[in-house]
Amino acid sequence: MAKNPMFSVVITTYNRAELVVRALESLLRQSESDWEGIIVDDGSKDITQEKLLPYLQSEPRLKYLLKDHSGGTSSKNHGIKASSGKFITFLDSDDEYHPSHLASRKEFLFRNPGTLFLHGGFKILGNQYVPDIYNPSRMIHLDECVIGGTFFIERETLLSLGVFRDLSLGSDHDLYQRARKKNIRMARIEEPTYIYHRENPNSVTRNIEIIHSRQSGS
């Protein structure tokens, strides 16, 4: 594995043994090979470790980090600190990538040098509406949102932003807004290669991962 791969893919999981395997297999099927995968296990009590062991033994690009249970935000930050890639991205343990996901983002970044924060490009399976973070009584379509799992952020830029803040709601939204305020060069891609699963009941509660994008050009 290259010392500094193009991408560090941070996968956080907690008690999702079957689903995290699906996510991981989608990473292993990527046509782009210049990546490292960092799996952060937030203290799972199920058979997550048992399910992941064969992959960890056969794939040197994977790292497995087990930590005490403290939530998704701290788990993401834990993975970021252990990363070495030029760009850091994320894969929620109940979502998956299309095989061209990383390759399409690499191509975009090479065609648009200077982009430090890339987002967008997702396919929704299941419920396509979420409460507006600014007005929870109003439901909005996910097409009006920015999905935190689709973020690709240049590593030093992400560290300079202070990574994710441990907020009760909207840590992704907070990071996105801080990047905008600092005039970080951002871009949006439309190719729908991040597969966002919302068929399961617990996916509906993941509103903390939804960011309403009110501003044009994001």
Short mmCIF file of N, CA, C and O in Angstrom, two decimals, residues 20 34 57-59 81 94 98 111-113 140 164 169 208:
data_model
loop_
_atom_site.label_atom_id
_atom_site.label_comp_id
_atom_site.label_asym_id
_atom_site.label_seq_id
_atom_site.Cartn_x
_atom_site.Cartn_y
_atom_site.Cartn_z
N VAL A 20 -22.28 -3.65 7.77
CA VAL A 20 -20.92 -3.13 7.54
C VAL A 20 -20.17 -4.00 6.55
O VAL A 20 -19.32 -3.49 5.78
N ASP A 34 -6.35 3.12 -5.34
CA ASP A 34 -5.46 3.94 -4.52
C ASP A 34 -6.20 4.48 -3.30
O ASP A 34 -6.55 5.66 -3.23
N GLN A 57 -7.65 -9.87 7.36
CA GLN A 57 -6.52 -10.78 7.16
C GLN A 57 -6.06 -10.83 5.71
O GLN A 57 -4.89 -11.10 5.43
N SER A 58 -6.98 -10.54 4.78
CA SER A 58 -6.65 -10.69 3.35
C SER A 58 -6.40 -9.38 2.63
O SER A 58 -5.87 -9.39 1.51
N GLU A 59 -6.75 -8.24 3.23
CA GLU A 59 -6.65 -6.96 2.54
C GLU A 59 -5.77 -5.99 3.33
O GLU A 59 -6.21 -5.42 4.34
N LYS A 81 -7.96 11.00 12.34
CA LYS A 81 -6.63 11.12 12.94
C LYS A 81 -5.72 9.96 12.54
O LYS A 81 -4.49 10.11 12.50
N ASP A 94 -24.25 1.46 6.85
CA ASP A 94 -25.44 0.89 6.23
C ASP A 94 -25.63 1.40 4.80
O ASP A 94 -26.69 1.19 4.20
N HIS A 98 -21.15 2.62 -5.42
CA HIS A 98 -21.11 2.05 -6.76
C HIS A 98 -19.64 1.79 -7.08
O HIS A 98 -18.76 2.52 -6.61
N ARG A 111 -9.46 16.91 -12.79
CA ARG A 111 -9.92 17.88 -13.79
C ARG A 111 -10.18 19.25 -13.19
O ARG A 111 -10.27 20.25 -13.92
N ASN A 112 -10.32 19.31 -11.88
CA ASN A 112 -10.61 20.57 -11.19
C ASN A 112 -9.60 20.78 -10.07
O ASN A 112 -9.96 20.74 -8.88
N PRO A 113 -8.34 21.00 -10.43
CA PRO A 113 -7.31 21.17 -9.39
C PRO A 113 -7.61 22.37 -8.51
O PRO A 113 -8.13 23.38 -8.98
N ILE A 140 -38.50 17.95 3.58
CA ILE A 140 -37.88 18.32 2.31
C ILE A 140 -37.32 17.07 1.63
O ILE A 140 -36.99 16.08 2.29
N PHE A 164 -14.77 17.30 13.06
CA PHE A 164 -16.19 17.38 13.42
C PHE A 164 -16.37 17.77 14.88
O PHE A 164 -15.66 17.26 15.76
N LEU A 169 -26.89 17.73 17.31
CA LEU A 169 -27.52 17.64 16.00
C LEU A 169 -26.70 18.43 14.99
O LEU A 169 -26.25 19.54 15.25
N ILE A 208 -29.23 13.70 11.53
CA ILE A 208 -27.99 14.41 11.83
C ILE A 208 -27.03 14.38 10.64
O ILE A 208 -26.17 15.23 10.50
#
